[in-house]
mmCIF file of C-alpha atoms in Angstrom:
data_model
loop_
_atom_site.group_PDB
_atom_site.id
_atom_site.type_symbol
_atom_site.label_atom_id
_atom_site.label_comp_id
_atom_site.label_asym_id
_atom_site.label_seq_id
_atom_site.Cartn_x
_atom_site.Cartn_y
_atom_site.Cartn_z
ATOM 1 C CA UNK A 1 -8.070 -25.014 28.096
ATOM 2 C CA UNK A 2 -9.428 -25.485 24.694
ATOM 3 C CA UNK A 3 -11.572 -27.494 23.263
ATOM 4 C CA UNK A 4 -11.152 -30.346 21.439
ATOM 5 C CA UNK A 5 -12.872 -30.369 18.370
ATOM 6 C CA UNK A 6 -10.909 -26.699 18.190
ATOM 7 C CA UNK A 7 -7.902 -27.417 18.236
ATOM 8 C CA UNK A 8 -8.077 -30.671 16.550
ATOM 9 C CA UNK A 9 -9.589 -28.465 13.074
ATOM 10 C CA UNK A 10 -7.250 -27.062 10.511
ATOM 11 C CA UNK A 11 -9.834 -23.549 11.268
ATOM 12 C CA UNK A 12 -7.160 -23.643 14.805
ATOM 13 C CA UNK A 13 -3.600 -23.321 13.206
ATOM 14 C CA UNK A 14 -4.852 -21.173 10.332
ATOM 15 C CA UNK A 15 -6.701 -18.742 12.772
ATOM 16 C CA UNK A 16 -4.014 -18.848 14.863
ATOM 17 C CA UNK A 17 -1.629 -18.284 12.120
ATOM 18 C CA UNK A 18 -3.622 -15.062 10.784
ATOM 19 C CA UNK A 19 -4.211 -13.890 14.106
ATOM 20 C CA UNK A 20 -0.483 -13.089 15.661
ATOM 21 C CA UNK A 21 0.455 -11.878 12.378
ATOM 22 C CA UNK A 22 -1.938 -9.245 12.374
ATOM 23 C CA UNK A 23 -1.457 -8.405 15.694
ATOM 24 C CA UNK A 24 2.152 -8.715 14.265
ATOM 25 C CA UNK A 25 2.074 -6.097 12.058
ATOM 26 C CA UNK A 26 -0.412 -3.668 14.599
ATOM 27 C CA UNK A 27 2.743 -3.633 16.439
ATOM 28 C CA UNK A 28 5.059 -3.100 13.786
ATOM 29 C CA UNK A 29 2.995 -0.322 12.454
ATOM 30 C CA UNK A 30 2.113 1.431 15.632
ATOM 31 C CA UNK A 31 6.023 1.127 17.380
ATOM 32 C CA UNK A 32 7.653 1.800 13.831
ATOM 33 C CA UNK A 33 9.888 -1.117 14.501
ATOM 34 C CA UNK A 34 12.490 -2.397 11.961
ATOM 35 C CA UNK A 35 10.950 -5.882 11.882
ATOM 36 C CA UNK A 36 9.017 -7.959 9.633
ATOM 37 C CA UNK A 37 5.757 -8.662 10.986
ATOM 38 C CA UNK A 38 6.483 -12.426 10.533
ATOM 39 C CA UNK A 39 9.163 -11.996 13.088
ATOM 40 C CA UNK A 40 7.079 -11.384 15.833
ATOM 41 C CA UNK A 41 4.233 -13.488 14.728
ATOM 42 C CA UNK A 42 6.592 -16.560 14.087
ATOM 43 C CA UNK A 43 7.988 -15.645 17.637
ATOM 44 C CA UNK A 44 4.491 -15.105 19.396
ATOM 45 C CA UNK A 45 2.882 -18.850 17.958
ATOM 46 C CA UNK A 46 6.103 -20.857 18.897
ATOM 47 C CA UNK A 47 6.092 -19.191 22.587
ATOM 48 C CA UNK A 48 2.137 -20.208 22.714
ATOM 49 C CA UNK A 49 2.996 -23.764 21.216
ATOM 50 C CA UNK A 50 5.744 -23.948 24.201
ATOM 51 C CA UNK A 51 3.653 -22.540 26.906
ATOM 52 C CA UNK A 52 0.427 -24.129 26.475
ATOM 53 C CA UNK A 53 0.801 -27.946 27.066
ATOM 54 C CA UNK A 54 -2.657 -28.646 26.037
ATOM 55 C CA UNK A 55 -1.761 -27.718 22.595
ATOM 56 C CA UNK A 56 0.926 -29.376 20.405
ATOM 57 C CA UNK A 57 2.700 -28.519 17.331
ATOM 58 C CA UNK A 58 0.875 -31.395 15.581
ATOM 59 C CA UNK A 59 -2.460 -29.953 16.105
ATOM 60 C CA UNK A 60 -1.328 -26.617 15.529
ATOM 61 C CA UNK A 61 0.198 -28.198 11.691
ATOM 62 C CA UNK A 62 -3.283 -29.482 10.700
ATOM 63 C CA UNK A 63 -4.288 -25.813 9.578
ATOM 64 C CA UNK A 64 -0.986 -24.398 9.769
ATOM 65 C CA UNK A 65 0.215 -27.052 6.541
ATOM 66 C CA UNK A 66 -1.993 -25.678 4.996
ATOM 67 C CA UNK A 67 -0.868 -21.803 5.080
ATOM 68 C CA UNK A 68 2.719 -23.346 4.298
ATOM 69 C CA UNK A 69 1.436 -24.682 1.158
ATOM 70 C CA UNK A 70 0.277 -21.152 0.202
ATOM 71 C CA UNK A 71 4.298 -20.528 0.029
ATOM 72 C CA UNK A 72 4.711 -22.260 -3.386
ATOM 73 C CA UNK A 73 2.071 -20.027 -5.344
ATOM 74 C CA UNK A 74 3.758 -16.964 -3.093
ATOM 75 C CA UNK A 75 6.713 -17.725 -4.278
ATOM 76 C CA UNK A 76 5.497 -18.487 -8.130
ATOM 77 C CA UNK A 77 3.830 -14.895 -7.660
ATOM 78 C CA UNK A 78 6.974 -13.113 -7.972
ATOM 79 C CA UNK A 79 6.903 -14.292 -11.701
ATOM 80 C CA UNK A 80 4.377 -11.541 -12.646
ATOM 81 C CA UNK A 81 6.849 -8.809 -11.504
ATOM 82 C CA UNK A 82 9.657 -10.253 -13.552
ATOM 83 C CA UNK A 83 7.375 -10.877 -16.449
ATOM 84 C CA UNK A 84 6.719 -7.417 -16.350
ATOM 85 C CA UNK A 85 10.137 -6.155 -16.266
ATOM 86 C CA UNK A 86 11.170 -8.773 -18.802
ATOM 87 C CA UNK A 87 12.821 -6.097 -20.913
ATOM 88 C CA UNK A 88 15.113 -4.460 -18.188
ATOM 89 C CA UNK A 89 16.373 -7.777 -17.141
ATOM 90 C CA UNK A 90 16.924 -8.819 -21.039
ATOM 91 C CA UNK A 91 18.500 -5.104 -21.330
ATOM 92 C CA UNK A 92 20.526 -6.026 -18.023
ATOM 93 C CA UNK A 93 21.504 -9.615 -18.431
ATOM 94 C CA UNK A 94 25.426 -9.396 -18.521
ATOM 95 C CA UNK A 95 25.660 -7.250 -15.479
ATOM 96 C CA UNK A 96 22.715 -9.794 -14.119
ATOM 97 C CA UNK A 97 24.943 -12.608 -14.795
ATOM 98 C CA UNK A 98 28.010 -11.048 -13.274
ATOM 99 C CA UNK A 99 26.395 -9.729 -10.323
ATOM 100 C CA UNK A 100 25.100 -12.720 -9.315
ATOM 101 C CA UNK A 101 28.749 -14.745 -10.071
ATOM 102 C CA UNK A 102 30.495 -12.047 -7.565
ATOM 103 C CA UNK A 103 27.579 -12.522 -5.234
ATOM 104 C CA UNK A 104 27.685 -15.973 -4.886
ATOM 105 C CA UNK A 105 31.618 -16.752 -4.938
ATOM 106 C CA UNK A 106 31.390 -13.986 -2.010
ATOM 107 C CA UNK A 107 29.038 -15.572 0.073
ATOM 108 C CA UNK A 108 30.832 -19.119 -0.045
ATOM 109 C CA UNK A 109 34.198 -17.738 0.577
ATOM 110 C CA UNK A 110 33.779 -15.558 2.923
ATOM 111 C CA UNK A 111 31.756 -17.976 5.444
ATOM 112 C CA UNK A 112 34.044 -20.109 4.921
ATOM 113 C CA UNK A 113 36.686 -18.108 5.881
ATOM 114 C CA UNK A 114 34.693 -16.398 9.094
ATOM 115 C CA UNK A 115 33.899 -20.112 10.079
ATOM 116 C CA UNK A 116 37.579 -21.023 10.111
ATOM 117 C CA UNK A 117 38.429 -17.818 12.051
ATOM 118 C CA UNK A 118 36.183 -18.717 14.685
ATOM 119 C CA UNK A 119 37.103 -22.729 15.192
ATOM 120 C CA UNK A 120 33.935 -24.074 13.513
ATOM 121 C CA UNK A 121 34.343 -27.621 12.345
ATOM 122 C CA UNK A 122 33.925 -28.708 8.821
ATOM 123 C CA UNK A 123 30.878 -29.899 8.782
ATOM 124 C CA UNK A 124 29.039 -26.993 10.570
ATOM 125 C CA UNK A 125 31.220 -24.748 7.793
ATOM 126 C CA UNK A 126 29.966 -27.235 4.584
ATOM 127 C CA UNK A 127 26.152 -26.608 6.204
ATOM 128 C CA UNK A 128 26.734 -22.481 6.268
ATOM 129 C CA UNK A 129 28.028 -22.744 2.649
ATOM 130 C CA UNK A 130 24.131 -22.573 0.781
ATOM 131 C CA UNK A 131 23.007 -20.025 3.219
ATOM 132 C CA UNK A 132 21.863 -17.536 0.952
ATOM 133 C CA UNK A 133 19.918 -19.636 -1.727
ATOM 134 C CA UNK A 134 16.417 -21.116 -0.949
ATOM 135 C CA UNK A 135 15.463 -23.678 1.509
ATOM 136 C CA UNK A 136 15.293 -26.720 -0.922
ATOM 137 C CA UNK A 137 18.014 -25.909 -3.185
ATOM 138 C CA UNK A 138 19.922 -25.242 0.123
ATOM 139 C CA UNK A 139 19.462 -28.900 1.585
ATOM 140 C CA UNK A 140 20.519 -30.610 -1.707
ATOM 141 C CA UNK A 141 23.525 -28.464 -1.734
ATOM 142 C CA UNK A 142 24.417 -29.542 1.855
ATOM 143 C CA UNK A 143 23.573 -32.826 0.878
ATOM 144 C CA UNK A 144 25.639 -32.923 -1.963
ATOM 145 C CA UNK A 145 29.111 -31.035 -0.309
ATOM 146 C CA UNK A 146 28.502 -33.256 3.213
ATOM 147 C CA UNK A 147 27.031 -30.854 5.504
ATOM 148 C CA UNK A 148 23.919 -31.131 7.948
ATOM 149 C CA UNK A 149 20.773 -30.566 5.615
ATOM 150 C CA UNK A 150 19.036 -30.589 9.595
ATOM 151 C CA UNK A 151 21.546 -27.176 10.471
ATOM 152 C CA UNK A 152 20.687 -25.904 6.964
ATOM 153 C CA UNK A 153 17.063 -25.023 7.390
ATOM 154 C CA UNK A 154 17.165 -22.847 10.039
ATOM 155 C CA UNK A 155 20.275 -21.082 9.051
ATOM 156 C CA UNK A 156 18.646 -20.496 5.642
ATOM 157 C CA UNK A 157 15.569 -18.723 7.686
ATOM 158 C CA UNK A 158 17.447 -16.834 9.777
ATOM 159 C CA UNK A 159 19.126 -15.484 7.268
ATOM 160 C CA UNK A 160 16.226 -15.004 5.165
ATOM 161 C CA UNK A 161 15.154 -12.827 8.524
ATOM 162 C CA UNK A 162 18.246 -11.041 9.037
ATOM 163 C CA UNK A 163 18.095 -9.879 5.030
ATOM 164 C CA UNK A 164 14.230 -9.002 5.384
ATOM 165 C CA UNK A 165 15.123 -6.624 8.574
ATOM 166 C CA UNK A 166 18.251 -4.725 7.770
ATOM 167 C CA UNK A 167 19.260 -5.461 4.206
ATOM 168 C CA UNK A 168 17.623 -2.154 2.797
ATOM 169 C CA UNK A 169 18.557 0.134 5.536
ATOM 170 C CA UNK A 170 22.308 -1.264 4.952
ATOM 171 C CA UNK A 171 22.221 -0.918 1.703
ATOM 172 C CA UNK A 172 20.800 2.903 1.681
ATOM 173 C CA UNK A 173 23.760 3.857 4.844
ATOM 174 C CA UNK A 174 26.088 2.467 1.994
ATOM 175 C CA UNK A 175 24.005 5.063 -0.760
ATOM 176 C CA UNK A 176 23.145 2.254 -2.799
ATOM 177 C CA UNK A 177 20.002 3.419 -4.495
ATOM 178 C CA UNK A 178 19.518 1.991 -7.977
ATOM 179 C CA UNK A 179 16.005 -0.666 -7.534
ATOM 180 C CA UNK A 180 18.465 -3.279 -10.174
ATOM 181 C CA UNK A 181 21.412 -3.104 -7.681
ATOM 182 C CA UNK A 182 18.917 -3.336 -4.636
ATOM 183 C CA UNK A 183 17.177 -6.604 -6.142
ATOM 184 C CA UNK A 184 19.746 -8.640 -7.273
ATOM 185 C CA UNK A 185 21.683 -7.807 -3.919
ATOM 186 C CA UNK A 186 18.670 -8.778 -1.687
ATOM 187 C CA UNK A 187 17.726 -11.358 -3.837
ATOM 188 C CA UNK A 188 20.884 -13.132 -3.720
ATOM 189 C CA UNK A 189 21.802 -12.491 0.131
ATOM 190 C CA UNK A 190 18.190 -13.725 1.750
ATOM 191 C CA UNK A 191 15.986 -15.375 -1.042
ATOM 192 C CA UNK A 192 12.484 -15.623 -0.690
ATOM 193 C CA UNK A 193 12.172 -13.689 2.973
ATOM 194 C CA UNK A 194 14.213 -10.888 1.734
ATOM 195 C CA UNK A 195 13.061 -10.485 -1.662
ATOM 196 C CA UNK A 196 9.501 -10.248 0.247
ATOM 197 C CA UNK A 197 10.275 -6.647 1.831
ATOM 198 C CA UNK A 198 10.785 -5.618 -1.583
ATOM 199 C CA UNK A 199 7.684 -5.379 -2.257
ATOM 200 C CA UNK A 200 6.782 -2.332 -0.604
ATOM 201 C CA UNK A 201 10.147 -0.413 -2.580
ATOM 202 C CA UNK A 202 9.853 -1.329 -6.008
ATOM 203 C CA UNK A 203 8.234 -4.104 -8.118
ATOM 204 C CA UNK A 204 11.360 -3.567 -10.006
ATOM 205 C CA UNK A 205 13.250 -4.709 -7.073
ATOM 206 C CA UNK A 206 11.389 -7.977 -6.824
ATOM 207 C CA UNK A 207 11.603 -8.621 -10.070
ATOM 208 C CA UNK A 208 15.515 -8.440 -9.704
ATOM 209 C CA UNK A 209 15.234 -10.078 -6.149
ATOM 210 C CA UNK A 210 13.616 -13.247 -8.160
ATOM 211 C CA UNK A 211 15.772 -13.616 -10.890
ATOM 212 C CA UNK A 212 18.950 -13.398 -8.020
ATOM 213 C CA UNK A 213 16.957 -16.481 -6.203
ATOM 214 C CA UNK A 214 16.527 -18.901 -8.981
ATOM 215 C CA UNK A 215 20.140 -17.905 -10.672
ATOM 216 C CA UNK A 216 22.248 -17.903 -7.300
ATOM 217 C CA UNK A 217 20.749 -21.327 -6.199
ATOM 218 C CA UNK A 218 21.829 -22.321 -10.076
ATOM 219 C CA UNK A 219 25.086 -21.025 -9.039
ATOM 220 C CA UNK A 220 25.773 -22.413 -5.593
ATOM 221 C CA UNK A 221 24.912 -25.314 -6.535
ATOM 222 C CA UNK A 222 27.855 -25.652 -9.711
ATOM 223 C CA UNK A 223 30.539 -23.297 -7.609
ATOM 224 C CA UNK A 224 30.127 -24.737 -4.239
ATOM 225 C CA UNK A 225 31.532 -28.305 -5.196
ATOM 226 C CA UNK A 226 34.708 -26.178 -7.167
ATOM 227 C CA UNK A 227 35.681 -23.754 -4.907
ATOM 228 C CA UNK A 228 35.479 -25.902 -2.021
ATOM 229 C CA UNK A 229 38.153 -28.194 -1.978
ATOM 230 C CA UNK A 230 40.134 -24.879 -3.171
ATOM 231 C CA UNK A 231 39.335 -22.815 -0.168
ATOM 232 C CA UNK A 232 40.040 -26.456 2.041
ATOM 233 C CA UNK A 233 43.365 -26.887 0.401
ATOM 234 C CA UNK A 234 44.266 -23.082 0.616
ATOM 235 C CA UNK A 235 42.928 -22.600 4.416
#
């Protein structure tokens, strides 16, 4: 169907790549949908990769690597918004600090406690504990309290997703409106992929959303291995 010196180049999972996201965010723009762009496109590439036998995932990674790549200097970019705000998070640091202590006791305890309502086993419920922090802090955590780093990953993306697609609209229903509250409550909810539809709000809000990312996988990773054995001997 294609041919081979095509889709055997790194030119066919980078084109690819580009493509369905802007065709992605056409979409988006034209239907006013509520979804990220990357949503769809993410969506659209796997369904080709699935449906077209000729083509494989491996050939598709040659290019494709390298747009993944382009996520570490992405995410080192959201160090120019916080450098820039520097003096409202210096200003802000003890409600900082508590904000994200609250936010990250919250988010182990209470999927701990919804797994354990629904009959999840304990090690599905130790992989769902570093949800909410990046992808590589997230596998060391799992690592670390005996979970499935392999269950992990895409938990950690799809909640990245669900915190790119609704965590603003939730938060305005609930009149939340201040850009420090916004940040450090996206930021420490979805990481990387929600921080990312910050952007388009407030640079103040990413600059919150990346301090929440680097301090709540700090966090997660001390308070996880604590509370714990707590919530196991309590529950």
């Amino acid at each position: 169907m294609f041919p081979e010196a095509l889709v055997n180049g790194p030119l066919f999972g980078i084109g690819l790549t580009v493509i369905a996201y802007v065709v992605a965010e056409i979409i988006v723009s034209r239907l006013e949908l509520s979804l990220p762009p990357f949503v769809i496109a993410a969506t659209t590439i796997i369904a080709f990769l699935l449906y077209t036998p000729s083509v494989t995932y491996e050939q598709y990674a040659v290019g494709a690597d390298f747009i993944n790549f382009l996520l570490g200097p992405a995410t080192i970019a959201f160090a120019l918004p916080l450098y820039r705000n520097r003096e409202i998070i210096r200003e802000k640091s003890t409600i900082i600090f508590l904000g994200i202590m609250v936010a990250t006791c919250t988010a182990i305890v209470s999927v701990y406690i919804c797994g354990k309502l629904i009959g999840a086993s304990d090690v599905i419920l130790l992989s769902l504990v570093p949800k909410s922090i990046t992808t590589p802090i997230a596998i060391e955590v799992t690592k670390t309290i005996g979970g499935l780093p392999a269950l992990t990953a895409p938990v950690v993306v799809f909640t990245g997703v669900l915190g790119a697609t609704f965590n603003h609209k939730l938060l305005k229903l609930l009149g939340v409106k201040h850009d420090i509250a916004i940040g450090l409550a996206v930021g420490a909810s979805s990481h990387g992929l929600g921080t990312s539809a910050c952007i388009k709000h407030s640079l103040v809000q990413v600059a919150l959303g990346g301090v929440a990312i680097a301090l709540t996988g700090i966090a997660t990773s001390i308070l996880a291995p604590i509370l714990l054995p707590l919530l196991q001997y309590i529950i």
